[in-house]
Short mmCIF file of N, CA and C in Angstrom, two decimals:
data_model
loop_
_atom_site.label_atom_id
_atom_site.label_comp_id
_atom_site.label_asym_id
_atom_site.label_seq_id
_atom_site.Cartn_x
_atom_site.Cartn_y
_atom_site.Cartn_z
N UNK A 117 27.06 -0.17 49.19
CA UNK A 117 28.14 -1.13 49.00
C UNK A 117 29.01 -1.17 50.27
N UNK A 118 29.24 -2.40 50.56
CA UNK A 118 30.29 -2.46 51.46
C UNK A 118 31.74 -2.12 51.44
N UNK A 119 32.08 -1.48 52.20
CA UNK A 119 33.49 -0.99 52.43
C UNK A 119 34.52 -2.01 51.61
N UNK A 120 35.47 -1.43 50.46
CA UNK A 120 36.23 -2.42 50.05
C UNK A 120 36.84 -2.80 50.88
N UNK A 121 37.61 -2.37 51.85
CA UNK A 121 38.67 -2.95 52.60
C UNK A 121 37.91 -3.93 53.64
N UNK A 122 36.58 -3.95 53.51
CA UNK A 122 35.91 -5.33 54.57
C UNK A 122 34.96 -6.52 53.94
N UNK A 123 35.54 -5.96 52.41
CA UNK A 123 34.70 -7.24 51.82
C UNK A 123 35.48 -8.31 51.49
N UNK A 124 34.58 -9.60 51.59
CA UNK A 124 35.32 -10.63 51.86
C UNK A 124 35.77 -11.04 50.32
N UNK A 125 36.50 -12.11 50.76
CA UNK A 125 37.50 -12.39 49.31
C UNK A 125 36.80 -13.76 49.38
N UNK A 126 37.41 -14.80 47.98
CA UNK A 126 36.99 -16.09 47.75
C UNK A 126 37.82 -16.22 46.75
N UNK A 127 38.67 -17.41 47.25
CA UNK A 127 39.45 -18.14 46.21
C UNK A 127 38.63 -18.31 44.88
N UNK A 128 39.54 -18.19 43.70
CA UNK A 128 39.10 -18.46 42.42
C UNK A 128 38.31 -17.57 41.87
N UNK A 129 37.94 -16.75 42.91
CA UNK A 129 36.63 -16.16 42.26
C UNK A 129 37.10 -14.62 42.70
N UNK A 130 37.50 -14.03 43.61
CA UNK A 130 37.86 -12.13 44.25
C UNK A 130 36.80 -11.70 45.24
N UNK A 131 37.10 -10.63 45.05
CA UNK A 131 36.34 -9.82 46.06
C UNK A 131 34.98 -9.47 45.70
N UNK A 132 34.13 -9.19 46.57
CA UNK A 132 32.70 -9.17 46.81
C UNK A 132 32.65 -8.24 45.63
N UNK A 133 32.98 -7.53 45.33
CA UNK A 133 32.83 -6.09 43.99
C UNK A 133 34.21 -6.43 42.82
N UNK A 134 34.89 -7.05 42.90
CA UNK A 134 36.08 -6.95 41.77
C UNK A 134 36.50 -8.42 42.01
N UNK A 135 36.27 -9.08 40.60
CA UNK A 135 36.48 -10.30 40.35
C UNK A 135 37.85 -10.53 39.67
N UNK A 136 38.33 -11.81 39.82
CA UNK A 136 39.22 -12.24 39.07
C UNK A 136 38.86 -12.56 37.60
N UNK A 137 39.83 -12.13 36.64
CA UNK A 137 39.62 -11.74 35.22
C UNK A 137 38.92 -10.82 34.29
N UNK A 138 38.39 -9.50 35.68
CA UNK A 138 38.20 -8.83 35.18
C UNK A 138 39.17 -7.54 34.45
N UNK A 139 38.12 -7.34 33.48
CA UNK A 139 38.63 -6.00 32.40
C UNK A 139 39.36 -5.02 33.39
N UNK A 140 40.25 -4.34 33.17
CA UNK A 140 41.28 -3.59 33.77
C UNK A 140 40.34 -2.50 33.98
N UNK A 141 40.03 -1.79 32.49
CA UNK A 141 38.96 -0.03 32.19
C UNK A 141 37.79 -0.63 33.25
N UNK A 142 36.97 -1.40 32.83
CA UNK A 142 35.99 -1.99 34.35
C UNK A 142 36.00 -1.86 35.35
N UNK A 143 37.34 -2.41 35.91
CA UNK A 143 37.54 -2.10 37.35
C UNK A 143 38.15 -0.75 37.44
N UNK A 144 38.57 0.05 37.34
CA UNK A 144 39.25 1.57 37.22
C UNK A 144 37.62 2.16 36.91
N UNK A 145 36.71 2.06 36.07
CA UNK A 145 35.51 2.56 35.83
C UNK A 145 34.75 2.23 37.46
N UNK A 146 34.80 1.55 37.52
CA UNK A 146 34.17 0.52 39.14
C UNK A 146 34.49 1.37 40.62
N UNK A 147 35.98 1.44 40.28
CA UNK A 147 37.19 2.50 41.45
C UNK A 147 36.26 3.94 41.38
N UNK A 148 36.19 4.18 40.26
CA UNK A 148 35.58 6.04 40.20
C UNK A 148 34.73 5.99 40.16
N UNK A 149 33.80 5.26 40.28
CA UNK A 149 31.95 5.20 40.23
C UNK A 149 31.70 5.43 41.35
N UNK A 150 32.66 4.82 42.32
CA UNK A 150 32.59 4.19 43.88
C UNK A 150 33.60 5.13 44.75
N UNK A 151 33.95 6.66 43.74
CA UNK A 151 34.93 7.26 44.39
C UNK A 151 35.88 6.52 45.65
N UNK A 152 37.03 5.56 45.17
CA UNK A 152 37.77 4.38 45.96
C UNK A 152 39.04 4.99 45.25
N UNK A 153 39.89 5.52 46.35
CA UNK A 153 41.26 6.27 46.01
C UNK A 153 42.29 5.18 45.50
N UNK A 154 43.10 5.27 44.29
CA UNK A 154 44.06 4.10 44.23
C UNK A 154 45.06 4.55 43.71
N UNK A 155 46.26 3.92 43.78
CA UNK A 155 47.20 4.21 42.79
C UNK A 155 47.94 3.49 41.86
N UNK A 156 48.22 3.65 40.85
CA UNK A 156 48.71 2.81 39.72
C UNK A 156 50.31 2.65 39.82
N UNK A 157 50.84 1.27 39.57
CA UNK A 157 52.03 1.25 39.22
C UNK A 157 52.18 0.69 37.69
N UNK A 158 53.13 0.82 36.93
CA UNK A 158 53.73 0.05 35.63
C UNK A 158 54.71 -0.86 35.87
N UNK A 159 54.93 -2.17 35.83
CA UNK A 159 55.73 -3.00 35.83
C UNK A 159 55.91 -3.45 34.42
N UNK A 160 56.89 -3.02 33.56
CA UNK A 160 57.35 -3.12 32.62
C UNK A 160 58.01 -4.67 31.83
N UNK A 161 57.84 -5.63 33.08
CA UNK A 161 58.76 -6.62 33.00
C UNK A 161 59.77 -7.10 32.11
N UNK A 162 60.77 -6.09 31.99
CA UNK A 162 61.56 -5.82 30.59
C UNK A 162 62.54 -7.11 31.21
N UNK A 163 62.93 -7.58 29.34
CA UNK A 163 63.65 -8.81 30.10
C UNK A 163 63.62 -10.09 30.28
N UNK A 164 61.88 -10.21 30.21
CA UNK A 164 60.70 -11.01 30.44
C UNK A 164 60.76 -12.16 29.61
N UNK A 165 60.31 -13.38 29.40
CA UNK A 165 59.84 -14.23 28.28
C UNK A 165 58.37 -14.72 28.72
N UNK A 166 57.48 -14.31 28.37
CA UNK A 166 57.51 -13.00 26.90
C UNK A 166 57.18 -11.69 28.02
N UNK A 167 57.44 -10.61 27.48
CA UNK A 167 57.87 -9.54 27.49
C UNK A 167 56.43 -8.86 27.96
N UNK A 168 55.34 -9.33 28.67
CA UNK A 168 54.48 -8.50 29.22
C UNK A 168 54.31 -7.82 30.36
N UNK A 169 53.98 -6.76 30.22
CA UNK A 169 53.99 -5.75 31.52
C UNK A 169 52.52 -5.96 31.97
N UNK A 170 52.81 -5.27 33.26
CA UNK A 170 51.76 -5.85 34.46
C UNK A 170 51.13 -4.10 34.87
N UNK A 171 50.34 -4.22 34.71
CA UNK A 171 49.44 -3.23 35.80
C UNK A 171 49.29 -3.00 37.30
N UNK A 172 49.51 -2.05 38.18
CA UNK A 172 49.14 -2.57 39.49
C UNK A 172 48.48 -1.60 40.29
N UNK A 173 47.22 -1.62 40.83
CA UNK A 173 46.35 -0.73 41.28
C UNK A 173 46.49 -1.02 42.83
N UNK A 174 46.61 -0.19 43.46
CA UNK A 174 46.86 -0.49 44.89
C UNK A 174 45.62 0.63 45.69
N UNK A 175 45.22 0.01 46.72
CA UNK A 175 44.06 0.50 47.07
C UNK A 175 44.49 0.59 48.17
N UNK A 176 44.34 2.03 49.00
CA UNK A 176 44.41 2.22 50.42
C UNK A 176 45.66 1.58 50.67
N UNK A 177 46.89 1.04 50.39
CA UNK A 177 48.16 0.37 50.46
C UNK A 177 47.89 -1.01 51.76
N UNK A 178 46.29 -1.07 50.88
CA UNK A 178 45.86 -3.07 51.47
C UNK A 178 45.34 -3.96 50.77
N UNK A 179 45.15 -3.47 49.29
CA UNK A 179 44.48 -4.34 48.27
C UNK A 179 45.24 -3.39 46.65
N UNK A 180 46.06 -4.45 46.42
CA UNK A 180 46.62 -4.87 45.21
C UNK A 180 46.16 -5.98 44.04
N UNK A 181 45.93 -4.88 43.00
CA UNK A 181 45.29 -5.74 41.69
C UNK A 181 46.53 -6.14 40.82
N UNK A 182 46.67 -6.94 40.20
CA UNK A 182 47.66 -7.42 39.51
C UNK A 182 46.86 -7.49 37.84
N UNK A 183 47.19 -6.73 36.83
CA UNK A 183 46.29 -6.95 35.77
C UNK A 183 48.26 -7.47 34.32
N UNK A 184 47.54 -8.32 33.75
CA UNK A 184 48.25 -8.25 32.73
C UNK A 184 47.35 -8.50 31.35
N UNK A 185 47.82 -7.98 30.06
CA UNK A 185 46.98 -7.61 28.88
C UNK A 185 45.59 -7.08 29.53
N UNK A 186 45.62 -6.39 30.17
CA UNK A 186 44.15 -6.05 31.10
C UNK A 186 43.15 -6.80 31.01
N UNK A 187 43.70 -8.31 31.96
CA UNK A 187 43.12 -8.85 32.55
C UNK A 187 43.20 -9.10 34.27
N UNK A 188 42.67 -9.24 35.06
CA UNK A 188 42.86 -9.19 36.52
C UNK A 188 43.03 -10.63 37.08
N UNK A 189 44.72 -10.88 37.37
CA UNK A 189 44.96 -12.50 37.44
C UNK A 189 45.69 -12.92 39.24
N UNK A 190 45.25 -11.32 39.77
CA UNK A 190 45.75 -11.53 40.90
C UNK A 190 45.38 -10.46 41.83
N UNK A 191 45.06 -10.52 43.48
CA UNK A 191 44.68 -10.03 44.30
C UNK A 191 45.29 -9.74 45.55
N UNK A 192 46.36 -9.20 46.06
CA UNK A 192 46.94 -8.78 47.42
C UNK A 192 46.60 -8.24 48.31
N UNK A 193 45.68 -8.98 49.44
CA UNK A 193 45.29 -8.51 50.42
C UNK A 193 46.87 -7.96 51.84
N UNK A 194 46.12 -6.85 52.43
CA UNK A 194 47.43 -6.76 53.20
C UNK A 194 47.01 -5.30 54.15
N UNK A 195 47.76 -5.43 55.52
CA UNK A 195 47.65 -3.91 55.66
C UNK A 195 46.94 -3.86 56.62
N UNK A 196 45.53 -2.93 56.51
CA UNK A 196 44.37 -2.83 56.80
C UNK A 196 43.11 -3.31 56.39
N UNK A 197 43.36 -4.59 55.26
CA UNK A 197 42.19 -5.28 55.14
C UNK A 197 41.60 -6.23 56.57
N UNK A 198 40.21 -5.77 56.08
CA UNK A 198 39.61 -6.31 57.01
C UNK A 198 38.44 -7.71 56.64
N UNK A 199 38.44 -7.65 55.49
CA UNK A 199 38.06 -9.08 54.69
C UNK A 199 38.41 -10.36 55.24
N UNK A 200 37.86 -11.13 55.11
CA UNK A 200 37.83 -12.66 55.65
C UNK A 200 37.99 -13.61 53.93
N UNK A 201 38.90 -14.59 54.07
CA UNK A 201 38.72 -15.52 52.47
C UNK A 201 37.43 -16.73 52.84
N UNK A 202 37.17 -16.94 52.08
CA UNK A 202 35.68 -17.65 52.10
C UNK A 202 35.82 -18.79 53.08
N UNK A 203 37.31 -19.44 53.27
CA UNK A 203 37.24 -20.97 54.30
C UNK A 203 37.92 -19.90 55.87
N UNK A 204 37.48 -18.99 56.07
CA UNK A 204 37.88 -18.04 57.49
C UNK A 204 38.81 -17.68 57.70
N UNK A 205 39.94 -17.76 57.02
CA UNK A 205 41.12 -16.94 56.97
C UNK A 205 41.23 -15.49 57.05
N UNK A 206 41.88 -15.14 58.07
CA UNK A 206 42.41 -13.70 57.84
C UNK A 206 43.26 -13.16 58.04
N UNK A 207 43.71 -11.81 57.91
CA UNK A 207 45.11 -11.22 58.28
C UNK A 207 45.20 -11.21 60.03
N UNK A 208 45.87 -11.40 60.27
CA UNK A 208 46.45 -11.34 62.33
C UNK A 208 46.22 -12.65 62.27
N UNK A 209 45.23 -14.01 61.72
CA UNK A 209 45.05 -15.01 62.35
C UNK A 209 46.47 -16.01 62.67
N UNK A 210 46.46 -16.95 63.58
CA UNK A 210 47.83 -17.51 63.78
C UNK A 210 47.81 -18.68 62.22
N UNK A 211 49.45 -18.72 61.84
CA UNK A 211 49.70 -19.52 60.48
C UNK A 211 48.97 -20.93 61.28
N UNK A 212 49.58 -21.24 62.21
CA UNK A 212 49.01 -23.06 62.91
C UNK A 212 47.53 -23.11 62.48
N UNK A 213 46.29 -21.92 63.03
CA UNK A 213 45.59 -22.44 62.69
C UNK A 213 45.07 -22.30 61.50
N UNK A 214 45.47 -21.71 60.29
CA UNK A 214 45.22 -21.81 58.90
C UNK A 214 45.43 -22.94 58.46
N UNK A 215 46.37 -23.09 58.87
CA UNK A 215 47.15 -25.42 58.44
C UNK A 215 46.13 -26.05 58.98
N UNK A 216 45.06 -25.61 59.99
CA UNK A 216 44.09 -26.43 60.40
C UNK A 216 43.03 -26.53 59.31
N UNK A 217 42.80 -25.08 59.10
CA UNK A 217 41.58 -24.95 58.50
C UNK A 217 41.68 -25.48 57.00
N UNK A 218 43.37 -25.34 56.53
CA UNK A 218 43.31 -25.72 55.05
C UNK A 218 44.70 -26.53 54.93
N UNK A 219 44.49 -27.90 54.83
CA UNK A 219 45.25 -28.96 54.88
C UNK A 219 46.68 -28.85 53.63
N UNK A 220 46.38 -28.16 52.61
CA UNK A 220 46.78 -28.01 51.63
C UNK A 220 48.04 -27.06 51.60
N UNK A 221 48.24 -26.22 52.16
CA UNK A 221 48.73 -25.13 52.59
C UNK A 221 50.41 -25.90 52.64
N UNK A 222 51.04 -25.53 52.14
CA UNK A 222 52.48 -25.83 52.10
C UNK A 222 53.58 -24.97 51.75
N UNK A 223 54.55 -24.79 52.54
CA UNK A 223 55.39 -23.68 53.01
C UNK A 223 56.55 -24.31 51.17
N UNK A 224 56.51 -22.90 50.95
CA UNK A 224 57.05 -22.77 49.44
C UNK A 224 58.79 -21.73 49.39
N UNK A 225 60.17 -22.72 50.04
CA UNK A 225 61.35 -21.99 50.33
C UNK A 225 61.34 -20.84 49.51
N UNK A 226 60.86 -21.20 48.14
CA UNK A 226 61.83 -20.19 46.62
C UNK A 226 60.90 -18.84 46.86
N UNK A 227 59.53 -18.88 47.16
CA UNK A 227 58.86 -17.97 47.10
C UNK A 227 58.64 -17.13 48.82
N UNK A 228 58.50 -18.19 49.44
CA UNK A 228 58.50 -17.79 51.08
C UNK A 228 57.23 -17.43 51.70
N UNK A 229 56.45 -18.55 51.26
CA UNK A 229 54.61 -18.21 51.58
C UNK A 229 54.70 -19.34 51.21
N UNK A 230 53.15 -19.54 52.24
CA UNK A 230 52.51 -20.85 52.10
C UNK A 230 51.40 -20.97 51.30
N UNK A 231 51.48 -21.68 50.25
CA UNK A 231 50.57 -22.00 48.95
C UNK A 231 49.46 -22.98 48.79
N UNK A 232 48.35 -23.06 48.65
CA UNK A 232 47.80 -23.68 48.72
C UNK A 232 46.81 -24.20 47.36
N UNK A 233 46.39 -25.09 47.66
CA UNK A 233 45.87 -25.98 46.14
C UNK A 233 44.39 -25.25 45.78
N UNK A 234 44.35 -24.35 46.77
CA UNK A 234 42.86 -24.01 46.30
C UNK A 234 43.52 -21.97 45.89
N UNK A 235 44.61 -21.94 45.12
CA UNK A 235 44.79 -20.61 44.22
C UNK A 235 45.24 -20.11 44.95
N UNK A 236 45.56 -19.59 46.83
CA UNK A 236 46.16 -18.48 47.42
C UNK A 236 47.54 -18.81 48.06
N UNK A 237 47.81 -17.88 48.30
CA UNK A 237 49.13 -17.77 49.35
C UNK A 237 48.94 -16.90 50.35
N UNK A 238 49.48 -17.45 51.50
CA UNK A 238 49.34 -16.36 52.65
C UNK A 238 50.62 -16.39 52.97
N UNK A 239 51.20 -15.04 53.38
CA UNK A 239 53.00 -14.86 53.76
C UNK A 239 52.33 -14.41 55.17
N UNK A 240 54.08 -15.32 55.88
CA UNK A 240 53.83 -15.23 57.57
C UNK A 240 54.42 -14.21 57.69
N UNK A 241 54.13 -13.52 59.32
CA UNK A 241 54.95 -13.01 60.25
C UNK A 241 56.27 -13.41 60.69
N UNK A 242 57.00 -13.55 60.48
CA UNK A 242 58.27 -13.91 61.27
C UNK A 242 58.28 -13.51 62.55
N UNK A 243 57.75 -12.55 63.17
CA UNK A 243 58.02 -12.32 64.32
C UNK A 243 56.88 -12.90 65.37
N UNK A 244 55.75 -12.99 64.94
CA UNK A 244 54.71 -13.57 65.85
C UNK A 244 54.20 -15.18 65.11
N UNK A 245 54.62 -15.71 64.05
CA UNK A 245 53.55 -16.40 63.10
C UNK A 245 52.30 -16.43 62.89
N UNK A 246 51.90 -15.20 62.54
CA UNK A 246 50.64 -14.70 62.06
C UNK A 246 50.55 -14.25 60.37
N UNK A 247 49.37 -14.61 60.23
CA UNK A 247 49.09 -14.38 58.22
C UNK A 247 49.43 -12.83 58.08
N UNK A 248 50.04 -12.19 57.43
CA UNK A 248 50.54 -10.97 57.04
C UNK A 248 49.88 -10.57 55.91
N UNK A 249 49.71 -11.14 55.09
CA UNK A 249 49.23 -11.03 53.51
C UNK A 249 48.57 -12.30 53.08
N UNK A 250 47.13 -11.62 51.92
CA UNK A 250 46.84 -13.38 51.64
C UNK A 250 46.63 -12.61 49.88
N UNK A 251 46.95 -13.70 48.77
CA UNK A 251 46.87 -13.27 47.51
C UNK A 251 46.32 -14.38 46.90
N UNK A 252 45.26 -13.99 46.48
CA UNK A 252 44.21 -14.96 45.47
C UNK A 252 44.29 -14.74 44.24
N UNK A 253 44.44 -15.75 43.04
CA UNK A 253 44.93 -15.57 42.04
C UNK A 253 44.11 -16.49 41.08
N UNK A 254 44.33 -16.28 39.65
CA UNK A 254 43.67 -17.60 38.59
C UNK A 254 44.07 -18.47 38.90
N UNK A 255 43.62 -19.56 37.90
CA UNK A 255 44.22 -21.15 38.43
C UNK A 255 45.17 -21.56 37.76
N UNK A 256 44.97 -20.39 36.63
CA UNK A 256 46.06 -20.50 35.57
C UNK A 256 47.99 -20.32 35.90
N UNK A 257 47.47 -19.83 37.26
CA UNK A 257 48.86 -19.56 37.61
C UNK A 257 49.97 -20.79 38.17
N UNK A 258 48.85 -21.99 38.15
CA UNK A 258 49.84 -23.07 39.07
C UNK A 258 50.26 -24.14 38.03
N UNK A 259 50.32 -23.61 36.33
CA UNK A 259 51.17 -23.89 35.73
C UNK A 259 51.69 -23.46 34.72
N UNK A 260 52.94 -22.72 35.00
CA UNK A 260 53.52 -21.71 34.33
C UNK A 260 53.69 -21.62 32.76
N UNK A 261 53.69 -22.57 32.61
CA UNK A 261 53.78 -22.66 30.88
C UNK A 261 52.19 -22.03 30.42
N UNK A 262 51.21 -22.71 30.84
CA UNK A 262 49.98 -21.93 30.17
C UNK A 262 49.96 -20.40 31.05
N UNK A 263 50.42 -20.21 32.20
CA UNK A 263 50.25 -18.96 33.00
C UNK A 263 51.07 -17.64 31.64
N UNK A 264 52.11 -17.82 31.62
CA UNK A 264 53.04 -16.95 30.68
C UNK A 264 52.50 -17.08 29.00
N UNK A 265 51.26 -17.78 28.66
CA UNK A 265 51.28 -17.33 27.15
C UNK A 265 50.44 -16.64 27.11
N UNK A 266 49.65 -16.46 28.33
CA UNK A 266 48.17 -14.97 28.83
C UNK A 266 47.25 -14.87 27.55
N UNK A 267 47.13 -16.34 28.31
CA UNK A 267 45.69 -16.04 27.02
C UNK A 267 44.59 -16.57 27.76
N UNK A 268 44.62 -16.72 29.00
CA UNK A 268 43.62 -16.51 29.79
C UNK A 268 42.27 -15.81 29.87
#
């Protein structure tokens, strides 16, 4: 198997070994099969409407799973990934030419990443304008009313 931190990602769909919507125990079964060091957070989202807490498996502190009702609805590349997203995007590349490669891509004030119609976000550099982070997610997420009743 290829190195997680160099396998490539694909909108809609995850990483070469861990897909989007997968079973939480699956992927944690997947992590220790493949002896792949991680660590868990609890996000409790107390407060919430509705009130579900989030899972978060962080790998090597460059790949973040986002699971809720243990399902897997989100992906944070960052760090030391060395993965490419399926239309050539990657971390160090300049933001200008991502706007080339993906027309869609539109700078989002409230959140502060540029979003795009095909499920990801990539957050810039401020200091150089380079992709910093890219997060691939369901599709379910780009409308919040069906995103929050997680029945995905």
């Amino acid at each position: 198997m290829k190195n997680i931190l160099e396998q490539n990602v694909t909108y809609l769909d995850g990483l070469e070994s861990i897909k989007l919507y997968s079973n939480y125990d699956n992927v944690i079964k997947f992590l220790k099969d493949n002896n792949i060091s991680y660590n868990y957070e609890f996000w409790p989202n107390t407060g919430c409407t509705p009130e579900v807490p989030w899972k978060v498996l962080r790998i090597q502190k460059s790949i973040s799973l986002f699971f809720a009702k243990d399902k897997l609805w989100k992906i944070l590349l960052e760090n030391d990934y060395k993965g490419t997203l399926n239309n050539g995007l990657k971390l160090g590349m300049s933001v200008d030419d991502a706007l080339k490669i993906d027309s869609s891509l539109k700078y989002d004030d409230w959140e502060e990443v540029y979003t795009s119609d095909n499920c990801y976000d990539i957050e810039d550099n401020l200091d150089d304008n380079t992709i910093l982070s890219i997060s691939v997610y369901i599709k379910e997420i780009l409308d919040e009313e069906t995103f929050y009743k997680y029945e995905w």
